[in-house]
């Protein structure tokens, strides 16, 4: 297996301290008083195993979100991994990967801490990493350093005999959890009361509603979409997917992220008044039949707690302190933030925009802090900083720690598979249908080539 080139600082030699950029080390320094700055929760300085037995998503951006009853919990991590130093874990992970060779592929999401990403064979967003999983049928195990829905997607696209492993089962996603299958099924039933037969096309051969789910959703939700003629989207191809859906339906039910849906549809010319919100905690979603009849996009009441932290005031401050700053934010940010920025785009768009900058540039970035710090280290010719001055990583991405990675890899060396993620067949089959529709809905060549 030949790894993809990683855009990271060179790995340190064995036994040397772990190199920067490290949000983890920065948080440790802030909490201990060695460095100035602020973090949203001093508990971030503790090992994530301290929170494995507690309900909730853990400290970080999602700590205020309500976690569903029955959300996956992680069992106790053996003491030898909890007590090991960073350097010891680094050496153990390298030794286990060397022993496993091509039997394992390690995937690392852009938002993972640097101490984990440095061990990844592939680094990317959820869609890119799902593709990397699919591209390696020879690997016996795929260790996905990300969150639960990403590991599920990798299981959907990998071979049946491959084991997909999530190092910490508590690494969920609060946004994905905001649209559970029971709520979505209930919403669909109520929409049927308004629109009648959801499979009956009109004179223009369009059905009443096409469901569209963001990649950041559970396999059960992807399966629902596949069963009802819908499709999956990513932040990179959301516009193309909405165009696909509008060709087939009068309106779209978009979940779970309201902001990606609103920002994308607004850019396509859909008026805000034709994008009602469906709040699953309210009768009829908090709307009414007349509003639904006039709608073009029905937005689910979900959001990313990382990207909801960014504000227009932060952008104004960046412009005041850095004249000529180029502000780029993720489309999961609220609409006023996207409107105030110079550009918005996926994590891959942000990376490519920085790579393409011809001269030294000041960038203010609105996305997860681990990626921003890594981009700043990779491009020292630019000044790159996070719009949010408070260090507040994704709560659930931060649940993956080198201790868990060492544990799952050494378990594989010993012949034991732990923390396997497997999607039931009755969910997997329709979910793959929705994913295949997404893969077939290619953006125009010009859009794909955009930096």
Short mmCIF file of C-alpha atoms in Angstrom, two decimals:
data_model
loop_
_atom_site.label_atom_id
_atom_site.label_comp_id
_atom_site.label_asym_id
_atom_site.label_seq_id
_atom_site.Cartn_x
_atom_site.Cartn_y
_atom_site.Cartn_z
CA UNK A 1 0.00 0.00 0.00
CA UNK A 2 1.45 3.35 -1.04
CA UNK A 3 0.17 6.13 1.25
CA UNK A 4 -1.09 9.38 -0.20
CA UNK A 5 1.27 12.31 0.32
CA UNK A 6 0.44 13.94 3.64
CA UNK A 7 0.65 17.70 3.89
CA UNK A 8 2.09 17.60 7.39
CA UNK A 9 5.31 18.62 9.04
CA UNK A 10 7.93 15.82 8.95
CA UNK A 11 7.43 13.16 11.58
CA UNK A 12 9.90 13.36 14.47
CA UNK A 13 12.50 10.67 14.82
CA UNK A 14 11.70 7.93 17.32
CA UNK A 15 12.03 9.15 20.87
CA UNK A 16 11.92 12.85 20.00
CA UNK A 17 9.11 15.07 21.31
CA UNK A 18 6.01 15.32 19.17
CA UNK A 19 6.25 18.35 16.91
CA UNK A 20 3.91 21.28 16.49
CA UNK A 21 1.21 22.06 15.42
CA UNK A 22 -0.58 20.56 18.36
CA UNK A 23 -3.84 21.91 19.71
CA UNK A 24 -3.51 19.37 22.52
CA UNK A 25 -0.19 20.84 23.68
CA UNK A 26 -1.59 24.36 23.34
CA UNK A 27 -4.55 23.48 25.58
CA UNK A 28 -2.18 21.90 28.12
CA UNK A 29 -0.11 25.10 28.13
CA UNK A 30 -3.17 27.33 28.55
CA UNK A 31 -4.62 25.27 31.38
CA UNK A 32 -1.29 25.06 33.22
CA UNK A 33 -0.76 28.82 32.87
CA UNK A 34 2.36 28.46 30.74
CA UNK A 35 0.66 30.16 27.78
CA UNK A 36 -1.84 32.96 27.46
CA UNK A 37 -5.10 32.41 25.65
CA UNK A 38 -8.43 30.82 26.42
CA UNK A 39 -10.04 27.43 25.95
CA UNK A 40 -13.76 26.74 26.15
CA UNK A 41 -13.31 24.03 28.78
CA UNK A 42 -10.29 23.24 30.93
CA UNK A 43 -11.39 19.57 30.99
CA UNK A 44 -9.96 19.33 27.47
CA UNK A 45 -6.56 19.00 29.14
CA UNK A 46 -7.59 15.62 30.59
CA UNK A 47 -7.46 12.34 28.73
CA UNK A 48 -10.77 11.57 26.99
CA UNK A 49 -11.07 8.31 28.97
CA UNK A 50 -11.99 10.52 31.92
CA UNK A 51 -15.34 11.12 30.19
CA UNK A 52 -16.06 7.68 28.71
CA UNK A 53 -18.33 6.71 31.60
CA UNK A 54 -20.19 10.02 31.66
CA UNK A 55 -23.19 10.88 29.48
CA UNK A 56 -22.63 13.63 26.95
CA UNK A 57 -20.30 14.41 24.08
CA UNK A 58 -17.46 15.54 26.32
CA UNK A 59 -15.70 18.92 26.59
CA UNK A 60 -15.39 21.03 23.48
CA UNK A 61 -17.74 22.62 20.99
CA UNK A 62 -20.58 20.09 21.46
CA UNK A 63 -20.51 19.94 25.27
CA UNK A 64 -23.85 21.76 25.53
CA UNK A 65 -25.67 19.53 23.03
CA UNK A 66 -28.14 16.91 24.23
CA UNK A 67 -26.90 13.39 23.53
CA UNK A 68 -29.53 10.76 22.62
CA UNK A 69 -30.37 8.01 25.06
CA UNK A 70 -28.50 4.88 24.07
CA UNK A 71 -25.65 6.68 22.29
CA UNK A 72 -22.57 4.43 22.01
CA UNK A 73 -20.28 4.44 25.04
CA UNK A 74 -16.65 3.38 25.21
CA UNK A 75 -15.51 0.73 27.66
CA UNK A 76 -12.56 1.34 29.93
CA UNK A 77 -9.23 1.82 28.18
CA UNK A 78 -6.53 -0.39 29.78
CA UNK A 79 -4.31 1.47 32.24
CA UNK A 80 -1.15 0.84 30.24
CA UNK A 81 -2.49 3.16 27.53
CA UNK A 82 -3.94 5.73 29.91
CA UNK A 83 -0.64 6.00 31.81
CA UNK A 84 1.73 6.00 28.82
CA UNK A 85 3.52 9.19 27.79
CA UNK A 86 3.00 10.78 24.39
CA UNK A 87 6.41 9.53 23.30
CA UNK A 88 5.68 5.97 24.44
CA UNK A 89 2.35 5.92 22.62
CA UNK A 90 4.00 7.33 19.50
CA UNK A 91 6.56 4.51 19.49
CA UNK A 92 3.94 1.82 20.20
CA UNK A 93 1.71 2.99 17.36
CA UNK A 94 4.62 2.99 14.92
CA UNK A 95 5.70 -0.48 15.99
CA UNK A 96 2.17 -1.87 15.66
CA UNK A 97 1.72 -0.34 12.20
CA UNK A 98 5.06 -1.79 11.12
CA UNK A 99 4.06 -5.23 12.37
CA UNK A 100 0.66 -5.08 10.62
CA UNK A 101 1.96 -3.71 7.32
CA UNK A 102 -0.63 -3.75 4.54
CA UNK A 103 -3.08 -5.63 6.73
CA UNK A 104 -4.26 -2.27 8.14
CA UNK A 105 -4.95 1.19 6.75
CA UNK A 106 -5.30 4.12 9.14
CA UNK A 107 -7.54 7.01 8.11
CA UNK A 108 -7.38 10.42 9.81
CA UNK A 109 -9.94 13.21 9.48
CA UNK A 110 -8.74 16.79 9.00
CA UNK A 111 -10.16 17.68 12.43
CA UNK A 112 -8.20 15.08 14.37
CA UNK A 113 -5.52 16.14 16.81
CA UNK A 114 -2.02 16.27 15.33
CA UNK A 115 -0.79 13.45 17.58
CA UNK A 116 -3.27 11.13 15.79
CA UNK A 117 -3.08 12.54 12.26
CA UNK A 118 0.67 11.96 12.09
CA UNK A 119 -0.01 8.20 12.08
CA UNK A 120 -2.63 8.26 9.31
CA UNK A 121 -1.97 6.72 5.90
CA UNK A 122 -4.64 9.04 4.46
CA UNK A 123 -5.84 12.42 5.70
CA UNK A 124 -9.00 14.03 4.37
CA UNK A 125 -12.66 14.86 4.91
CA UNK A 126 -15.29 12.19 5.51
CA UNK A 127 -16.00 11.65 1.81
CA UNK A 128 -12.34 11.49 0.80
CA UNK A 129 -11.58 9.01 3.56
CA UNK A 130 -14.55 6.83 2.60
CA UNK A 131 -13.03 6.71 -0.88
CA UNK A 132 -9.66 5.73 0.60
CA UNK A 133 -11.34 2.90 2.51
CA UNK A 134 -13.00 1.67 -0.68
CA UNK A 135 -9.70 1.82 -2.56
CA UNK A 136 -7.96 -0.71 -0.29
CA UNK A 137 -9.79 -4.04 -0.44
CA UNK A 138 -6.53 -5.81 0.44
CA UNK A 139 -6.49 -4.41 3.99
CA UNK A 140 -7.94 -6.68 6.66
CA UNK A 141 -8.79 -3.74 8.90
CA UNK A 142 -9.56 -0.05 8.40
CA UNK A 143 -8.94 2.07 11.48
CA UNK A 144 -11.00 5.23 11.09
CA UNK A 145 -9.81 8.12 13.24
CA UNK A 146 -12.93 10.21 12.92
CA UNK A 147 -16.48 9.91 14.24
CA UNK A 148 -19.17 7.24 14.19
CA UNK A 149 -21.04 8.14 10.98
CA UNK A 150 -17.73 8.23 9.08
CA UNK A 151 -16.84 4.71 10.20
CA UNK A 152 -20.33 3.57 9.18
CA UNK A 153 -19.85 5.05 5.70
CA UNK A 154 -16.49 3.32 5.39
CA UNK A 155 -18.18 0.04 6.33
CA UNK A 156 -20.82 0.64 3.65
CA UNK A 157 -18.20 1.15 0.95
CA UNK A 158 -15.56 -1.38 2.02
CA UNK A 159 -15.52 -5.14 1.46
CA UNK A 160 -17.72 -7.41 3.63
CA UNK A 161 -14.72 -9.20 5.10
CA UNK A 162 -12.94 -5.99 6.11
CA UNK A 163 -13.23 -4.79 9.71
CA UNK A 164 -13.84 -1.05 10.15
CA UNK A 165 -12.66 0.08 13.58
CA UNK A 166 -13.47 3.28 15.47
CA UNK A 167 -10.79 3.75 18.17
CA UNK A 168 -13.25 5.33 20.64
CA UNK A 169 -16.91 4.33 20.38
CA UNK A 170 -17.87 7.57 22.18
CA UNK A 171 -16.71 9.59 19.17
CA UNK A 172 -20.15 10.35 17.79
CA UNK A 173 -21.42 13.55 16.13
CA UNK A 174 -23.95 15.84 17.75
CA UNK A 175 -25.15 17.18 14.39
CA UNK A 176 -25.73 13.69 13.00
CA UNK A 177 -27.60 12.82 16.20
CA UNK A 178 -29.96 15.78 15.68
CA UNK A 179 -31.81 13.79 13.01
CA UNK A 180 -32.56 10.30 14.30
CA UNK A 181 -34.45 7.77 12.22
CA UNK A 182 -37.63 7.84 14.30
CA UNK A 183 -37.91 11.62 13.98
CA UNK A 184 -37.29 11.51 10.24
CA UNK A 185 -39.84 8.72 9.71
CA UNK A 186 -42.42 10.73 11.68
CA UNK A 187 -41.66 13.85 9.64
CA UNK A 188 -42.13 11.89 6.41
CA UNK A 189 -45.49 10.58 7.57
CA UNK A 190 -46.66 14.10 8.31
CA UNK A 191 -45.46 15.31 4.92
CA UNK A 192 -47.49 12.49 3.36
CA UNK A 193 -50.55 13.95 5.09
CA UNK A 194 -49.85 17.24 3.28
CA UNK A 195 -48.70 16.01 -0.14
CA UNK A 196 -50.37 12.62 -0.50
CA UNK A 197 -48.58 9.82 -2.33
CA UNK A 198 -44.89 10.77 -2.16
CA UNK A 199 -44.05 8.47 -5.07
CA UNK A 200 -46.65 9.94 -7.46
CA UNK A 201 -45.11 12.27 -10.07
CA UNK A 202 -46.98 15.34 -11.32
CA UNK A 203 -47.37 16.49 -14.92
CA UNK A 204 -43.70 17.52 -14.95
CA UNK A 205 -42.71 14.05 -13.68
CA UNK A 206 -41.66 15.39 -10.31
CA UNK A 207 -42.60 13.84 -6.99
CA UNK A 208 -43.68 16.04 -4.07
CA UNK A 209 -40.49 15.73 -1.97
CA UNK A 210 -36.97 14.39 -2.47
CA UNK A 211 -35.07 13.68 0.77
CA UNK A 212 -31.43 14.81 0.81
CA UNK A 213 -29.11 14.00 3.68
CA UNK A 214 -25.71 15.45 4.37
CA UNK A 215 -22.87 12.93 4.62
CA UNK A 216 -22.79 13.86 8.32
CA UNK A 217 -25.68 11.55 9.18
CA UNK A 218 -26.16 8.02 10.44
CA UNK A 219 -26.33 4.98 8.20
CA UNK A 220 -30.00 4.63 9.20
CA UNK A 221 -30.71 8.08 7.78
CA UNK A 222 -28.80 7.30 4.60
CA UNK A 223 -30.84 4.11 4.32
CA UNK A 224 -34.07 6.09 4.71
CA UNK A 225 -32.99 8.42 1.91
CA UNK A 226 -32.09 5.50 -0.33
CA UNK A 227 -35.52 3.89 0.21
CA UNK A 228 -37.37 7.10 -0.64
CA UNK A 229 -35.65 8.09 -3.87
CA UNK A 230 -33.22 10.49 -2.25
CA UNK A 231 -29.52 11.16 -2.24
CA UNK A 232 -26.53 11.97 -0.01
CA UNK A 233 -24.49 15.17 -0.38
CA UNK A 234 -21.19 16.56 0.88
CA UNK A 235 -20.27 20.17 1.53
CA UNK A 236 -18.35 20.08 -1.79
CA UNK A 237 -21.22 18.91 -4.01
CA UNK A 238 -24.32 20.16 -2.17
CA UNK A 239 -25.30 22.45 -5.05
CA UNK A 240 -24.99 19.69 -7.63
CA UNK A 241 -27.04 17.36 -5.43
CA UNK A 242 -29.78 19.96 -4.93
CA UNK A 243 -29.93 20.48 -8.70
CA UNK A 244 -30.30 16.69 -9.07
CA UNK A 245 -33.10 16.70 -6.50
CA UNK A 246 -34.97 19.65 -8.03
CA UNK A 247 -35.02 17.83 -11.37
CA UNK A 248 -36.90 14.99 -9.68
CA UNK A 249 -38.95 16.69 -6.99
CA UNK A 250 -40.96 19.85 -6.32
CA UNK A 251 -39.16 20.40 -3.07
CA UNK A 252 -36.36 18.98 -0.93
CA UNK A 253 -36.30 17.81 2.68
CA UNK A 254 -32.72 18.61 3.71
CA UNK A 255 -31.11 17.25 6.89
CA UNK A 256 -29.49 17.31 9.32
CA UNK A 257 -27.60 20.62 8.87
CA UNK A 258 -29.87 23.58 8.33
CA UNK A 259 -26.98 25.95 7.59
CA UNK A 260 -25.47 23.98 4.70
CA UNK A 261 -28.95 23.58 3.22
CA UNK A 262 -29.85 27.25 3.61
CA UNK A 263 -26.53 28.62 2.38
CA UNK A 264 -26.50 26.33 -0.66
CA UNK A 265 -30.13 26.92 -1.65
CA UNK A 266 -29.82 30.70 -1.13
CA UNK A 267 -26.81 30.77 -3.48
CA UNK A 268 -29.00 28.97 -6.04
CA UNK A 269 -31.65 31.69 -5.82
CA UNK A 270 -34.17 30.01 -3.52
CA UNK A 271 -35.88 32.74 -1.43
CA UNK A 272 -35.53 32.44 2.33
CA UNK A 273 -39.30 32.53 2.77
CA UNK A 274 -39.51 29.30 0.77
CA UNK A 275 -37.12 27.50 3.15
CA UNK A 276 -39.17 26.74 6.27
CA UNK A 277 -37.57 25.03 9.25
CA UNK A 278 -38.74 21.62 10.46
CA UNK A 279 -38.18 21.31 14.19
CA UNK A 280 -38.84 17.67 15.18
CA UNK A 281 -39.59 18.67 18.78
CA UNK A 282 -42.62 20.74 17.73
CA UNK A 283 -46.02 19.67 16.35
CA UNK A 284 -45.91 19.67 12.55
CA UNK A 285 -42.28 20.71 12.80
CA UNK A 286 -43.34 24.16 13.96
CA UNK A 287 -44.77 25.01 10.53
CA UNK A 288 -48.09 24.51 8.69
CA UNK A 289 -49.50 22.93 5.53
CA UNK A 290 -49.71 26.17 3.54
CA UNK A 291 -46.05 27.01 4.23
CA UNK A 292 -44.99 23.50 3.32
CA UNK A 293 -46.98 23.62 0.06
CA UNK A 294 -45.14 26.81 -0.94
CA UNK A 295 -41.71 25.53 0.11
CA UNK A 296 -38.75 24.63 -2.05
CA UNK A 297 -36.40 23.42 0.70
CA UNK A 298 -37.60 22.13 4.07
CA UNK A 299 -34.67 22.58 6.46
CA UNK A 300 -34.13 20.28 9.41
CA UNK A 301 -33.39 21.94 12.75
CA UNK A 302 -29.81 20.66 13.04
CA UNK A 303 -26.40 22.33 13.17
CA UNK A 304 -22.68 21.84 13.75
CA UNK A 305 -21.66 23.20 17.13
CA UNK A 306 -18.10 23.84 15.91
CA UNK A 307 -19.21 26.06 13.04
CA UNK A 308 -21.98 27.73 15.01
CA UNK A 309 -19.28 29.35 17.17
CA UNK A 310 -18.24 31.68 14.35
CA UNK A 311 -19.82 35.14 14.25
CA UNK A 312 -20.02 38.27 12.12
CA UNK A 313 -18.40 40.16 15.01
CA UNK A 314 -15.34 37.92 14.74
CA UNK A 315 -15.11 38.70 11.03
CA UNK A 316 -15.44 42.45 11.69
CA UNK A 317 -12.66 42.24 14.29
CA UNK A 318 -10.40 40.33 11.88
CA UNK A 319 -10.93 42.95 9.18
CA UNK A 320 -10.25 45.81 11.61
CA UNK A 321 -7.03 44.26 12.91
CA UNK A 322 -5.79 42.81 9.60
CA UNK A 323 -6.57 45.11 6.66
CA UNK A 324 -6.82 43.07 3.47
CA UNK A 325 -7.48 39.81 5.32
CA UNK A 326 -9.09 37.04 3.27
CA UNK A 327 -11.92 35.45 5.23
CA UNK A 328 -12.95 31.89 4.31
CA UNK A 329 -15.57 29.97 6.28
CA UNK A 330 -17.18 26.56 6.06
CA UNK A 331 -20.77 26.44 4.69
CA UNK A 332 -21.92 24.84 7.95
CA UNK A 333 -21.57 28.32 9.47
CA UNK A 334 -24.76 30.39 9.97
CA UNK A 335 -25.92 32.38 6.94
CA UNK A 336 -24.89 35.85 8.26
CA UNK A 337 -21.34 34.55 8.78
CA UNK A 338 -21.18 33.07 5.26
CA UNK A 339 -22.56 36.31 3.82
CA UNK A 340 -19.97 38.40 5.69
CA UNK A 341 -17.03 36.22 4.61
CA UNK A 342 -15.15 36.60 1.34
CA UNK A 343 -15.65 32.94 0.50
CA UNK A 344 -17.18 29.78 1.86
CA UNK A 345 -16.35 26.20 1.05
CA UNK A 346 -15.61 22.71 2.29
CA UNK A 347 -12.46 21.79 4.19
CA UNK A 348 -10.91 20.72 0.90
CA UNK A 349 -11.88 24.04 -0.68
CA UNK A 350 -10.24 25.94 2.19
CA UNK A 351 -7.03 23.91 1.87
CA UNK A 352 -6.85 24.39 -1.88
CA UNK A 353 -7.56 28.13 -1.63
CA UNK A 354 -4.61 28.56 0.71
CA UNK A 355 -2.37 26.37 -1.44
CA UNK A 356 -3.25 28.42 -4.53
CA UNK A 357 -2.48 31.82 -2.98
CA UNK A 358 0.39 33.21 -5.06
CA UNK A 359 1.82 35.69 -2.56
CA UNK A 360 1.97 36.06 1.22
CA UNK A 361 -1.63 36.45 2.41
CA UNK A 362 -3.42 36.85 5.70
CA UNK A 363 -6.22 34.30 6.08
CA UNK A 364 -8.92 34.25 8.75
CA UNK A 365 -10.51 30.79 8.69
CA UNK A 366 -13.85 29.69 10.08
CA UNK A 367 -13.54 25.95 10.66
CA UNK A 368 -12.26 23.47 13.25
CA UNK A 369 -9.12 24.59 15.10
CA UNK A 370 -7.00 21.47 14.45
CA UNK A 371 -7.18 21.99 10.69
CA UNK A 372 -6.51 25.72 11.00
CA UNK A 373 -3.41 25.18 13.14
CA UNK A 374 -2.14 22.53 10.73
CA UNK A 375 -2.66 24.80 7.71
CA UNK A 376 -0.76 27.58 9.47
CA UNK A 377 2.19 25.23 10.10
CA UNK A 378 2.15 23.94 6.52
CA UNK A 379 2.12 27.44 4.97
CA UNK A 380 4.46 29.66 6.99
CA UNK A 381 4.58 32.19 4.12
CA UNK A 382 1.01 33.14 5.06
CA UNK A 383 -0.52 34.42 8.27
CA UNK A 384 -3.35 31.98 9.03
CA UNK A 385 -5.52 32.17 12.12
CA UNK A 386 -8.87 30.91 13.36
CA UNK A 387 -11.71 33.43 13.55
CA UNK A 388 -12.65 32.14 16.99
CA UNK A 389 -9.96 33.23 19.49
CA UNK A 390 -11.09 30.61 22.01
CA UNK A 391 -9.47 27.19 21.53
CA UNK A 392 -12.49 24.91 21.32
CA UNK A 393 -12.03 21.75 19.25
CA UNK A 394 -14.77 19.38 18.07
CA UNK A 395 -15.81 17.49 21.20
CA UNK A 396 -16.25 14.16 19.45
CA UNK A 397 -13.21 14.25 17.17
CA UNK A 398 -11.23 14.98 20.32
CA UNK A 399 -12.39 11.70 21.86
CA UNK A 400 -9.87 9.94 19.59
CA UNK A 401 -6.52 9.94 21.40
CA UNK A 402 -3.21 8.18 20.63
CA UNK A 403 -3.95 5.87 23.58
CA UNK A 404 -7.02 4.48 21.82
CA UNK A 405 -5.18 4.22 18.51
CA UNK A 406 -2.35 2.26 20.15
CA UNK A 407 -4.89 -0.01 21.84
CA UNK A 408 -6.82 -0.95 18.68
CA UNK A 409 -3.64 -1.45 16.65
CA UNK A 410 -1.92 -3.61 19.26
CA UNK A 411 -5.14 -5.59 19.62
CA UNK A 412 -4.97 -6.31 15.88
CA UNK A 413 -1.35 -7.41 16.24
CA UNK A 414 -2.56 -9.84 18.91
CA UNK A 415 -5.30 -11.12 16.59
CA UNK A 416 -8.24 -9.37 18.25
CA UNK A 417 -10.63 -6.91 16.58
CA UNK A 418 -12.08 -4.36 19.00
CA UNK A 419 -14.59 -1.55 18.39
CA UNK A 420 -15.76 -2.89 15.04
CA UNK A 421 -18.44 -0.81 13.30
CA UNK A 422 -20.83 -2.90 11.20
CA UNK A 423 -23.99 -1.62 9.49
CA UNK A 424 -26.87 -4.14 9.36
CA UNK A 425 -27.63 -5.43 5.86
CA UNK A 426 -31.20 -4.11 5.76
CA UNK A 427 -29.84 -0.60 6.40
CA UNK A 428 -26.68 -0.97 4.34
CA UNK A 429 -28.35 -1.87 1.03
CA UNK A 430 -30.55 1.25 0.66
CA UNK A 431 -27.82 3.45 2.16
CA UNK A 432 -25.45 2.32 -0.60
CA UNK A 433 -28.10 3.26 -3.16
CA UNK A 434 -28.16 6.83 -1.80
CA UNK A 435 -24.37 6.99 -1.78
CA UNK A 436 -24.12 5.67 -5.34
CA UNK A 437 -26.55 8.36 -6.50
CA UNK A 438 -24.27 10.93 -4.89
CA UNK A 439 -21.20 9.49 -6.62
CA UNK A 440 -22.99 9.68 -9.96
CA UNK A 441 -24.00 13.33 -9.44
CA UNK A 442 -20.73 14.94 -10.50
CA UNK A 443 -20.25 18.72 -10.21
CA UNK A 444 -19.41 20.50 -13.49
CA UNK A 445 -15.73 20.32 -14.42
CA UNK A 446 -15.26 24.03 -13.72
CA UNK A 447 -16.65 23.65 -10.22
CA UNK A 448 -14.41 20.66 -9.52
CA UNK A 449 -11.36 22.62 -10.64
CA UNK A 450 -12.19 25.65 -8.48
CA UNK A 451 -9.50 26.27 -5.83
#
